Short mmCIF file of C-alpha atoms and ligand atoms in Angstrom, two decimals:
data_model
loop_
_atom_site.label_atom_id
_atom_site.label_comp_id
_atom_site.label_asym_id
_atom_site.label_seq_id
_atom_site.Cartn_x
_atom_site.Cartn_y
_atom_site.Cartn_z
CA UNK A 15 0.00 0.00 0.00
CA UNK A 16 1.45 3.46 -0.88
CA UNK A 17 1.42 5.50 1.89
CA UNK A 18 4.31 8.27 0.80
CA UNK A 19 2.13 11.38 0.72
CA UNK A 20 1.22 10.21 4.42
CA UNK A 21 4.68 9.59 5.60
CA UNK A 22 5.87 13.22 4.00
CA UNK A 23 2.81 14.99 5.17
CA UNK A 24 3.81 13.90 8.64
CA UNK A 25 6.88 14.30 8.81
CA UNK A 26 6.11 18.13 7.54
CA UNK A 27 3.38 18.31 10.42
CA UNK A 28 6.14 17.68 12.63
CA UNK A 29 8.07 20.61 12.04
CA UNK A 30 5.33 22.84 13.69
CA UNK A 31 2.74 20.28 15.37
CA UNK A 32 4.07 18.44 18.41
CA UNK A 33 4.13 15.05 17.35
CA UNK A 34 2.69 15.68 13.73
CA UNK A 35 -0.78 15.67 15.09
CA UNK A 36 -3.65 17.66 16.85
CA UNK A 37 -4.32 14.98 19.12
CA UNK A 38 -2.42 12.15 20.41
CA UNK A 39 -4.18 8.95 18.90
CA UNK A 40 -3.58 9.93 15.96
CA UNK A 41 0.15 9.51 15.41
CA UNK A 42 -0.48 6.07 15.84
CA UNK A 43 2.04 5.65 18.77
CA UNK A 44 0.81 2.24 20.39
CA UNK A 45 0.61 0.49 16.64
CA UNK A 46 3.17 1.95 14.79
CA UNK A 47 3.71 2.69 11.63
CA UNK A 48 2.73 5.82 8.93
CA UNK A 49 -0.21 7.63 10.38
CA UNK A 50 -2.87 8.40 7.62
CA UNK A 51 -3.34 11.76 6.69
CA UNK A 52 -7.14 11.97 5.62
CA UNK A 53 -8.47 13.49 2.96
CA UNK A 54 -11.98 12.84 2.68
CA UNK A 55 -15.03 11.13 3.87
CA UNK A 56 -17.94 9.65 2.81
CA UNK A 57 -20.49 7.00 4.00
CA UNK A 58 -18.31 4.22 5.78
CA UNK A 59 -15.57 5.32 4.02
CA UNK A 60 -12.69 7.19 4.38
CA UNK A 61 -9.57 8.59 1.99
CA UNK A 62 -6.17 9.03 2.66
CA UNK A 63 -3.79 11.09 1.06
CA UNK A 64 -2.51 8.71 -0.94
CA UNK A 65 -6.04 8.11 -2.48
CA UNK A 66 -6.13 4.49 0.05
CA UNK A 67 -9.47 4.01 0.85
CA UNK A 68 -10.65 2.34 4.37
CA UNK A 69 -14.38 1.09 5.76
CA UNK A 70 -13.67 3.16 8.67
CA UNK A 71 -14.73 1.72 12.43
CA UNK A 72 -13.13 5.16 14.09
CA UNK A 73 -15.79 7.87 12.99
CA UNK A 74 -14.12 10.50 14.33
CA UNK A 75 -14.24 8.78 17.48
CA UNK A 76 -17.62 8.63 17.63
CA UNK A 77 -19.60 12.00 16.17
CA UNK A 78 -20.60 10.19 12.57
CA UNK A 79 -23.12 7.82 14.00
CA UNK A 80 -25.03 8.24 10.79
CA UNK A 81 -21.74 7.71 8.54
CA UNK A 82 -19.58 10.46 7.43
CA UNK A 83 -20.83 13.53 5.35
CA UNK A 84 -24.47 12.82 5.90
CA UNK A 85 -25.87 14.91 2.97
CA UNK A 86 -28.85 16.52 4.93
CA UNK A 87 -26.03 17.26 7.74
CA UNK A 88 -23.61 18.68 4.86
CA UNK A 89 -26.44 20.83 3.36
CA UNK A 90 -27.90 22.00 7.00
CA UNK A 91 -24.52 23.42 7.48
CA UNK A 92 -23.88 25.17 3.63
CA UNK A 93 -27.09 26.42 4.86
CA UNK A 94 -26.20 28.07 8.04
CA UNK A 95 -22.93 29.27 6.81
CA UNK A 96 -24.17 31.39 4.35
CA UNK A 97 -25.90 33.38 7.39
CA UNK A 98 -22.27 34.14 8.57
CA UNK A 99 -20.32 31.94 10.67
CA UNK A 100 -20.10 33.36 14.46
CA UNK A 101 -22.07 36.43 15.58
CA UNK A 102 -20.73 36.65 19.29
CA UNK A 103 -24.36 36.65 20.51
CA UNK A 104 -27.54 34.36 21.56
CA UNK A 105 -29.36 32.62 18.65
CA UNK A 106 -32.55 31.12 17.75
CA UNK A 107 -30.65 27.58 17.09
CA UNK A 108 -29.47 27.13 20.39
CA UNK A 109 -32.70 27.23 22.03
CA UNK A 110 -33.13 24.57 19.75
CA UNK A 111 -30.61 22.51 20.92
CA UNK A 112 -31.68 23.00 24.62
CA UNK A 113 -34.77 22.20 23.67
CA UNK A 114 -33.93 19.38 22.14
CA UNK A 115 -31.02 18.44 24.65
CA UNK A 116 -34.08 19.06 27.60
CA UNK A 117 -36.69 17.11 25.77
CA UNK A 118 -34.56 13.91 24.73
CA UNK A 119 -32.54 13.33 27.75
CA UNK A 120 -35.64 13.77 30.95
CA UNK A 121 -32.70 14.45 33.61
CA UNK A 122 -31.31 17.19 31.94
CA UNK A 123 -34.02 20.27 33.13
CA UNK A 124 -31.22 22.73 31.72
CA UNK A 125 -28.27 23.21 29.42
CA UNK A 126 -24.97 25.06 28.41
CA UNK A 127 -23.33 24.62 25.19
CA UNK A 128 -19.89 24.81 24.73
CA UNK A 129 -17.08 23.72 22.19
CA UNK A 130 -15.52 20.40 23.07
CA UNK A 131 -16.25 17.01 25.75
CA UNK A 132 -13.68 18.53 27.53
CA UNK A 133 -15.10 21.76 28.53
CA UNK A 134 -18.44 20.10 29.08
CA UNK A 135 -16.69 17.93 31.82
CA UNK A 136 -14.52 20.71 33.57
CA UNK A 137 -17.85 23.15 33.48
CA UNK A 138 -20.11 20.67 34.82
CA UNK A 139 -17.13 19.72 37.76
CA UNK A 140 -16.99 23.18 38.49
CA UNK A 141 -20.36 23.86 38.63
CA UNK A 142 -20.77 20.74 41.18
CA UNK A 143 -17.98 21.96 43.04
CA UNK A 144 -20.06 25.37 43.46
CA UNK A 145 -23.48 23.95 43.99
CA UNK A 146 -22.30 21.57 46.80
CA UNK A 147 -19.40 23.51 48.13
CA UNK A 148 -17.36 20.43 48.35
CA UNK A 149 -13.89 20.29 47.01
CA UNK A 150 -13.55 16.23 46.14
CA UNK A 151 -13.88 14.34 43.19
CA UNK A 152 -14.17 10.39 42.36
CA UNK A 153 -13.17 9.22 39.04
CA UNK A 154 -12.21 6.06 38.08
CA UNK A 155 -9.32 4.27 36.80
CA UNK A 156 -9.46 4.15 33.13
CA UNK A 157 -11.87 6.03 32.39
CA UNK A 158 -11.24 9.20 30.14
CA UNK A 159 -13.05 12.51 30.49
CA UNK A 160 -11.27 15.02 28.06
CA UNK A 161 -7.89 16.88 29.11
CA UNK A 162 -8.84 19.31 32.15
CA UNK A 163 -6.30 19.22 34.97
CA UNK A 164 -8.63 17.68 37.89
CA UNK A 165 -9.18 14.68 35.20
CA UNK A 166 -5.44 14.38 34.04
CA UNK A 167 -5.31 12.20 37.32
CA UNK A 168 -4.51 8.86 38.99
CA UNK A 169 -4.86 6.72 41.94
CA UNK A 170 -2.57 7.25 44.62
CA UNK A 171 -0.05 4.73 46.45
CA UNK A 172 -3.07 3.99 48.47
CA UNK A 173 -6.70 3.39 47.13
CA UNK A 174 -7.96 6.52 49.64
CA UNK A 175 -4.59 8.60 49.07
CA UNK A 176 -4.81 11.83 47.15
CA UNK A 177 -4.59 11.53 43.19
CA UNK A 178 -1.02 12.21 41.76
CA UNK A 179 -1.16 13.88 38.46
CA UNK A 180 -1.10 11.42 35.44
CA UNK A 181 0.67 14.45 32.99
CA UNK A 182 3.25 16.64 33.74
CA UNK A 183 2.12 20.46 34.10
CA UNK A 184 -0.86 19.46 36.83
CA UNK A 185 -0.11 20.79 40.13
CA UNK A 186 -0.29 18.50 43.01
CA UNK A 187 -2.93 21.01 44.79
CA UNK A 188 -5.30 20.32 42.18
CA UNK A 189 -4.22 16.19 42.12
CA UNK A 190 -4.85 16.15 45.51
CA UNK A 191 -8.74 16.59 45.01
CA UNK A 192 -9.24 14.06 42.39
CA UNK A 193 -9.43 10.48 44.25
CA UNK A 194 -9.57 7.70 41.99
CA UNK A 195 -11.39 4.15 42.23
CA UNK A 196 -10.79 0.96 40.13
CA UNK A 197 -14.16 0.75 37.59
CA UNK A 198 -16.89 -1.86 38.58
CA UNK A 199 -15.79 -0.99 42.34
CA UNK A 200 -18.43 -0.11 44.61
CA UNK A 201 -16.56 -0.88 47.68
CA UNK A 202 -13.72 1.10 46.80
CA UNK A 203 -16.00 4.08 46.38
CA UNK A 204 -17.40 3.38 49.77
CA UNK A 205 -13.83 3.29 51.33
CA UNK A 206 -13.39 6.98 49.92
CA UNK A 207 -16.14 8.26 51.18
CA UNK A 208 -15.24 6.59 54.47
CA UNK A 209 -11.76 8.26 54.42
CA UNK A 210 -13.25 12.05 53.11
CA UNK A 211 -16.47 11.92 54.98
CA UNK A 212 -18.33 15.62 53.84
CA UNK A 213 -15.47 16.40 51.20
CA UNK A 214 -16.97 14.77 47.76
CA UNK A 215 -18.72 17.30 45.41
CA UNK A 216 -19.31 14.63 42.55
CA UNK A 217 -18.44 11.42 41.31
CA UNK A 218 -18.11 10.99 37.85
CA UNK A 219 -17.43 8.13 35.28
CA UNK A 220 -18.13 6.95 31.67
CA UNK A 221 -21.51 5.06 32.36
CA UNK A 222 -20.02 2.83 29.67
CA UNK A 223 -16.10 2.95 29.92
CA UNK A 224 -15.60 3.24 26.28
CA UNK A 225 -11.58 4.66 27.04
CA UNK A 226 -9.75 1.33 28.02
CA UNK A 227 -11.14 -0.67 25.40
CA UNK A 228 -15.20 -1.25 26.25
CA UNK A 229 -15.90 -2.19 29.66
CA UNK A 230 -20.19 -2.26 30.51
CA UNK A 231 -21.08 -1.05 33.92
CA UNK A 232 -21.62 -4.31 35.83
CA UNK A 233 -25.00 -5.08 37.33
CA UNK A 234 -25.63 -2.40 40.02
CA UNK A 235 -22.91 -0.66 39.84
CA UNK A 236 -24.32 2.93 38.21
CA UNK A 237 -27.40 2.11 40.52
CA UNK A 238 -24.98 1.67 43.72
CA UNK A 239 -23.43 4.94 43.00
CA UNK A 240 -26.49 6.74 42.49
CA UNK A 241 -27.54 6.16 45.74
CA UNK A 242 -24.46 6.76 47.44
CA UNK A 243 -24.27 10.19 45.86
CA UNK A 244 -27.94 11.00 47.41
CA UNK A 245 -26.75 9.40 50.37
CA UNK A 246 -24.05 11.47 50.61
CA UNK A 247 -25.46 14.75 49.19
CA UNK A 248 -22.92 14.43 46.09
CA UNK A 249 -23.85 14.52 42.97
CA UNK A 250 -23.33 12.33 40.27
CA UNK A 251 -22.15 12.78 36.54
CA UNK A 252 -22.20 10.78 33.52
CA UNK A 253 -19.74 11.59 31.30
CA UNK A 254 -21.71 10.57 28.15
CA UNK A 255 -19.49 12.15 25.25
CA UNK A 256 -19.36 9.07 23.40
CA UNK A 257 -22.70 6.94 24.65
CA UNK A 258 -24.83 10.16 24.39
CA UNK A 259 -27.18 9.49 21.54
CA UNK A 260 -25.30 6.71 20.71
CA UNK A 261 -27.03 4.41 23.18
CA UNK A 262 -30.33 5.52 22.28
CA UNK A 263 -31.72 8.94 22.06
CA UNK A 264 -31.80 9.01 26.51
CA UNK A 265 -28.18 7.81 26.23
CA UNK A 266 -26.87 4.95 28.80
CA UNK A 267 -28.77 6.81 31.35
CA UNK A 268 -32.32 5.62 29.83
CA UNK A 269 -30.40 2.30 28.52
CA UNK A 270 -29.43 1.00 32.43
CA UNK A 271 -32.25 3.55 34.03
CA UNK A 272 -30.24 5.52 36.23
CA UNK A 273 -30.70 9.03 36.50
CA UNK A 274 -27.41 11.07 36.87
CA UNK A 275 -27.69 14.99 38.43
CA UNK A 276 -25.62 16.21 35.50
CA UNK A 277 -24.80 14.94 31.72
CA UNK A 278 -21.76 16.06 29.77
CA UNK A 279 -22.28 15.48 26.24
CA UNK A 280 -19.90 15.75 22.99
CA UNK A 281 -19.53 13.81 19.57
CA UNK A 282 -22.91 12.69 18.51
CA UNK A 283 -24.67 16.90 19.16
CA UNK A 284 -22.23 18.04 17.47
CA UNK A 285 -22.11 15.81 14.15
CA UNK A 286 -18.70 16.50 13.35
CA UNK A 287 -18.31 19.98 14.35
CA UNK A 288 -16.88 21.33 17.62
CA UNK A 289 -20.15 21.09 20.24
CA UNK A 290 -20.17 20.11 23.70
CA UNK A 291 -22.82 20.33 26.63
CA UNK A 292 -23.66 19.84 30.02
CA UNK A 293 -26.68 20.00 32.10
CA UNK A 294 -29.01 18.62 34.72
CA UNK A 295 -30.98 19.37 37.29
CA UNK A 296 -32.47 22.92 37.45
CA UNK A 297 -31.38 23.73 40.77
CA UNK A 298 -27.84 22.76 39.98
CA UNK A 299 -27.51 24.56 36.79
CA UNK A 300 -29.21 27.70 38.13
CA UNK A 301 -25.62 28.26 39.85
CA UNK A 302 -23.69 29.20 36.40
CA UNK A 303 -23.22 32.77 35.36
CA UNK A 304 -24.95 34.84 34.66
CA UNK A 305 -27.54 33.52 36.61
CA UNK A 306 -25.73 32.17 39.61
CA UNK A 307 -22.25 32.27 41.08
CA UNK A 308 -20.21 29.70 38.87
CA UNK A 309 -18.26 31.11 36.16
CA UNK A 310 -17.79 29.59 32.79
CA UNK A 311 -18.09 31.15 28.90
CA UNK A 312 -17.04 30.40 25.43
CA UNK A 313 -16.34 32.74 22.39
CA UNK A 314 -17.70 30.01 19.97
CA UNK A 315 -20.06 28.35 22.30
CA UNK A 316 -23.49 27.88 21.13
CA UNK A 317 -21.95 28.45 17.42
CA UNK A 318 -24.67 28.79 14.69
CA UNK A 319 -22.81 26.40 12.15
CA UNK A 320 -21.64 23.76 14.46
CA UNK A 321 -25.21 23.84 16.43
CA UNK A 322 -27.00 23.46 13.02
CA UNK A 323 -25.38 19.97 12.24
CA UNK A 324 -25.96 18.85 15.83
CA UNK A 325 -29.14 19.70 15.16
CA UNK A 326 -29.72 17.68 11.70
CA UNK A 327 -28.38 14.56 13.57
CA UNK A 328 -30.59 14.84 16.27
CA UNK A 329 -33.00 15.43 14.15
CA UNK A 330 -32.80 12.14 11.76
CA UNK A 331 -32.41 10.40 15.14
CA UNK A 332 -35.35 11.30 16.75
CA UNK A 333 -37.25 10.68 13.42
CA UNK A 334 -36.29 7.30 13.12
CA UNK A 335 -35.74 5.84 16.78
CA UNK A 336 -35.67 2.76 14.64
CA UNK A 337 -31.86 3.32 13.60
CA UNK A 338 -31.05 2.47 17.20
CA UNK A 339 -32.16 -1.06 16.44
CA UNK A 340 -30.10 -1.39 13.51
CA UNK A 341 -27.19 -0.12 15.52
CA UNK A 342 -27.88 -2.21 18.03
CA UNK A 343 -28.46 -5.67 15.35
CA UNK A 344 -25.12 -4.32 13.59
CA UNK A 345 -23.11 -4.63 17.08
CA UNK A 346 -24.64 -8.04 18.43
CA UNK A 347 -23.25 -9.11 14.47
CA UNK A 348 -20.37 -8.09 14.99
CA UNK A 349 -19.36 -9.31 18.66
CA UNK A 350 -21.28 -12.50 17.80
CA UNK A 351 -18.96 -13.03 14.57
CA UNK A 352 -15.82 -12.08 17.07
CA UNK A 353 -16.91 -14.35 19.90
CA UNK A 354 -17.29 -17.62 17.44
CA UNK A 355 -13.74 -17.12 15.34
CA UNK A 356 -12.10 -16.94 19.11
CA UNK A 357 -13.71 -20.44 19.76
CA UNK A 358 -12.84 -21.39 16.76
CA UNK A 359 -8.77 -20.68 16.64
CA UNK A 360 -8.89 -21.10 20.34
CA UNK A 361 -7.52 -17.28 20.61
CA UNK A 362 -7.07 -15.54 23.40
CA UNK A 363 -9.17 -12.74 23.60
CA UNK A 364 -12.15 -10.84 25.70
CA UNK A 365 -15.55 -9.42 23.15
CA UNK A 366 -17.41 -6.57 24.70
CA UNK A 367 -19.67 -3.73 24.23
CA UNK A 368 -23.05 -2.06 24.14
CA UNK A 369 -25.12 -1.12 21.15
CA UNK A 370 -22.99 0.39 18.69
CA UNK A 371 -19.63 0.12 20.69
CA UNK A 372 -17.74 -2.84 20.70
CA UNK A 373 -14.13 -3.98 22.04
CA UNK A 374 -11.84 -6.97 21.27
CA UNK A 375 -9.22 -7.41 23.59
CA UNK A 376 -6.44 -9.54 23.44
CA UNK A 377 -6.76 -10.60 26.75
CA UNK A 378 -7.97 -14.23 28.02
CA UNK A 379 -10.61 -13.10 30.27
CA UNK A 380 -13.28 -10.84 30.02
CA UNK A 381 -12.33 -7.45 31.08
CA UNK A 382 -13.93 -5.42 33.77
CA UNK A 383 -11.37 -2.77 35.16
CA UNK A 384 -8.51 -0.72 33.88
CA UNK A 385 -6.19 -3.29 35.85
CA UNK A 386 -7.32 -5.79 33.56
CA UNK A 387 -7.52 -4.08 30.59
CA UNK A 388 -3.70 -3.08 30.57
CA UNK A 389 -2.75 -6.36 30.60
CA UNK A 390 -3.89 -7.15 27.51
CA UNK A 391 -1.44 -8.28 24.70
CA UNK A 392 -1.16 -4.47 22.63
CA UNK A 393 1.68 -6.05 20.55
CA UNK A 394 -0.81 -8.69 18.86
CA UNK A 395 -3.31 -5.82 18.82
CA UNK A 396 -0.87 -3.51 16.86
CA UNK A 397 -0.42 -6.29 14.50
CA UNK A 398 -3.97 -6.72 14.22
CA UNK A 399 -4.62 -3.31 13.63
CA UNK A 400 -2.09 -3.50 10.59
CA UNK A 401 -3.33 -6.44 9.19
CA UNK A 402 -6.76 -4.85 8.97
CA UNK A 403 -5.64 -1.71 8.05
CA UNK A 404 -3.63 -2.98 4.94
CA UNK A 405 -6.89 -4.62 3.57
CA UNK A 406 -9.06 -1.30 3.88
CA UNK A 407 -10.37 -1.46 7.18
CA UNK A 408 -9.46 1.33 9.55
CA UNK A 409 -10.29 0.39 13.32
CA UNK A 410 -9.29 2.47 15.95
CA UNK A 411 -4.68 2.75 16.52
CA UNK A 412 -5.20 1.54 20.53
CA UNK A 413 -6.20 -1.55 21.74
CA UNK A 414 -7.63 0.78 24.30
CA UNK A 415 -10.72 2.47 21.99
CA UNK A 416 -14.15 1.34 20.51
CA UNK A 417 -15.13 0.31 17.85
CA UNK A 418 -17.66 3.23 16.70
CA UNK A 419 -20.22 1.63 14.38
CA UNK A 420 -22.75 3.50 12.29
CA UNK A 421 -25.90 3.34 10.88
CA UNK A 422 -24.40 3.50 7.31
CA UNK A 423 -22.16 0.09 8.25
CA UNK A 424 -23.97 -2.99 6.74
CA UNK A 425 -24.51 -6.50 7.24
CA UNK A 426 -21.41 -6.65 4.18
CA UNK A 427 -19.11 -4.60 6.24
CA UNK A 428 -19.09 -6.35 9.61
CA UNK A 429 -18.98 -9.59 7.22
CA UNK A 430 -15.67 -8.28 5.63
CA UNK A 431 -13.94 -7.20 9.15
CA UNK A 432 -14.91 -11.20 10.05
CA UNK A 433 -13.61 -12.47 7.55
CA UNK A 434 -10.55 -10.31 7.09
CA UNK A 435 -10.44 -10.87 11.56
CA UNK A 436 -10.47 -14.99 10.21
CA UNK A 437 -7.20 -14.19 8.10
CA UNK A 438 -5.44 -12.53 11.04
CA UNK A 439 -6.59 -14.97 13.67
CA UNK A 440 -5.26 -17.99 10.84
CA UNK A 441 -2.07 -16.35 11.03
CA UNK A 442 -0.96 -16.64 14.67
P1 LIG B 517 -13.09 16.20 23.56
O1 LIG B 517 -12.54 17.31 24.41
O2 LIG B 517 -11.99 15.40 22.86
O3 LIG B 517 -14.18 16.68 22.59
O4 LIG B 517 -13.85 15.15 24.50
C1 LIG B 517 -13.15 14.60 25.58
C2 LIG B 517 -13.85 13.33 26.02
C3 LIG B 517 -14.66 13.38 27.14
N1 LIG B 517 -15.31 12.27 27.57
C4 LIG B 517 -15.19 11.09 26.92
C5 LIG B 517 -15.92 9.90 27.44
C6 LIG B 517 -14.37 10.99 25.77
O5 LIG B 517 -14.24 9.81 25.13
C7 LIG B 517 -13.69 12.13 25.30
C8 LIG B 517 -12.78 12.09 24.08
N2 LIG B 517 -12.65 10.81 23.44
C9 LIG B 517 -11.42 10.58 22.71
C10 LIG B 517 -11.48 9.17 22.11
N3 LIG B 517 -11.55 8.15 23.05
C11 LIG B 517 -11.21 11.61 21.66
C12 LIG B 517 -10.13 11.26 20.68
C13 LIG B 517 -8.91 12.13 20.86
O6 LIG B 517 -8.56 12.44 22.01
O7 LIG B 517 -8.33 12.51 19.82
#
């Protein structure tokens, strides 16, 4: 496969880009090899600079739930643009979108738009932090929440001893009030509370870990928390920038039934373009400026373009709810098809997922914390990865990602990435 305009592009991006790239993932550091520079999109199906086309499982890590360059997306945001792109003031759309946000997802009484997953997380930490007057967070291990300081994190020594930052540049004063728990862990999370009785604002987590590879909630566990947060007066947060409207159109939080006190959305309400959100409970929300005492703004937030293709895929969602069953048929397929050609070659290896979002590890039991997760065999994954990748299909450069499917994926695709999965799983 001829990947030169790749490998010159990045060596070029490297001049002036740390690393080549915009984001970390992308350089493909834990596969190896040229990463792709991408050229275009369209459908499943993406185009790299060397004109190599791929049935892509990444989907810009998770925003193109409908496929890539949707055309009633594409011509919703011609359409806006031609209004002008950024007015610096309040707009008709967004009170769409909070509308929309409000009606869809029935804990989320009100809403802020801003421009990435990452903001929506540190906004909606801060505004806990505010509302409860609390200074302590629980997160947990291996689960990924954008790149604010309080989340760039990890467990102490101890289980109860104060987070030491996981990335240099994060002070330990603001380490010390992240305290981290292994996933799946209710007793651990108990334990902290034990040790900082009256200190935890919020506790928040992916209510699917979709940041280690895939790792479901087990039975009880979002349900435990929630009551230990109204036990404790804390409130809790599901990060749902990737299972928001992926899920179903209530996210995870209508998939398992428990109601968090604040969402953080990305990806999906944004289509593509830079949106991000948070919101919850009325009395909670009332706290950020102007109305209440919490500070937090954004020059692009709310943006007319970017809110007008969040708005066309919401919009085709909510039309046909029935797209979540196709999702959801596409991803029993695939793990299915993965489950059966382990048994087969007697492979090592753990399926998960939910819905849309699915995981192969190469590890020999199923996977249910971070712990776990890392011990998984990345150098078979890497080579996996490869294999695929040099016969078209593009899954995501980390055994520690999803695999995003969307409703433009067919019965043919996840049939090819078997088959082509057969070839690998033949060679080892
Ligand atoms: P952004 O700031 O990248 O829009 O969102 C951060 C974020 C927050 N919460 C969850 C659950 C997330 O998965 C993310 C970002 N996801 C990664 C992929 N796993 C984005 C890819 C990247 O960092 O380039």
């Amino acid at each position: 496969m001829d990947t030169s305009r790749s490998q010159a592009l990045f060596l070029r991006a490297q001049k002036h880009i740390p690393g080549g790239v915009n984001s970390p993932v992308r350089a493909f550091g834990s596969v190896g090899g040229t990463p792709r520079f991408i050229q275009k999109a369209q459908g499943v199906s993406v185009t790299d600079a060397d004109g190599n086309s791929y049935t892509d499982y990444i989907g810009s890590w998770g925003p193109m739930l409908l496929g890539h360059n949707h055309p009633v997306i594409r011509e919703a945001v011609i359409r806006a643009a031609q209004d002008g792109l950024s007015f610096g003031a309040a707009t008709g759309r967004e009170c769409q979108m909070a509308e929309k946000l409000c009606a869809l997802v029935p804990s989320v009484e009100m809403v802020r738009l801003v421009n990435s997953g990452t903001e929506a997380v540190m906004s909606a930490l801060r505004a806990a932090r505010g509302y409860t007057g609390r200074d302590k967070i629980i997160k947990f291990a291996g689960c990924y929440h954008g790149h604010c300081d309080a989340m760039l994190v990890q467990a102490g020594s101890g289980l109860m001893t104060a987070g030491i930052p996981s990335s240099a540049g994060i002070t330990q004063g603001c380490a010390q009030d992240t305290l981290t728990a292994p996933y799946n862990d209710l007793n651990a999370v108990r334990q902290i509370w034990e040790q900082n009785p009256g200190q935890i604002a919020a506790v928040i987590l992916e209510p699917v870990a979709a940041n280690m590879g895939v790792v479901p909630p087990k039975p009880g566990f979002l349900a435990g928390l929630r009551e230990l947060c109204t036990q404790h007066g804390a409130l809790l947060i599901f990060d749902e920038v990737i299972t928001g409207f992926r899920l179903g159109l209530g996210g995870a939080q209508e998939y398992y039934g428990v109601k968090p006190d604040l969402t953080c959305f990305g990806k999906v309400i944004g289509a593509g373009m830079p949106v991000g959100a948070y919101g919850g409970r009325r009395e909670v929300m009332e706290q950020i400026a102007p109305l209440g005492p919490v500070y937090q703004a954004g020059t692009l937030s709310g943006n007319p373009i970017a809110v007008a293709a969040g708005l066309a895929q919401l919009d085709i969602l909510e039309r046909d709810p029935s797209l979540y069953l196709t999702l959801e048929q596409r991803g029993r397929q695939l793990r299915e098809g993965l489950r059966a050609l382990l048994q087969t070659y007697s492979t090592p290896g753990a399926v998960q997922g939910e819905g849309s979002l699915s995981c192969l590890f190469f590890h020999p039991a199923p996977v249910s914390d971070y712990e776990t997760a890392k011990q998984s065999d990345t150098a078979r994954y890497a080579r996996y990865f490869h294999y695929l990748l040099e016969h078209g299909i593009y899954l995501a450069p980390s055994q520690f990602e999803a695999i995003f499917l969307s409703a433009a994926h067919t019965p043919e695709h996840i049939d090819e990435l078997l088959s082509r999965t057969e070839e690998f799983f033949r060679t080892l």
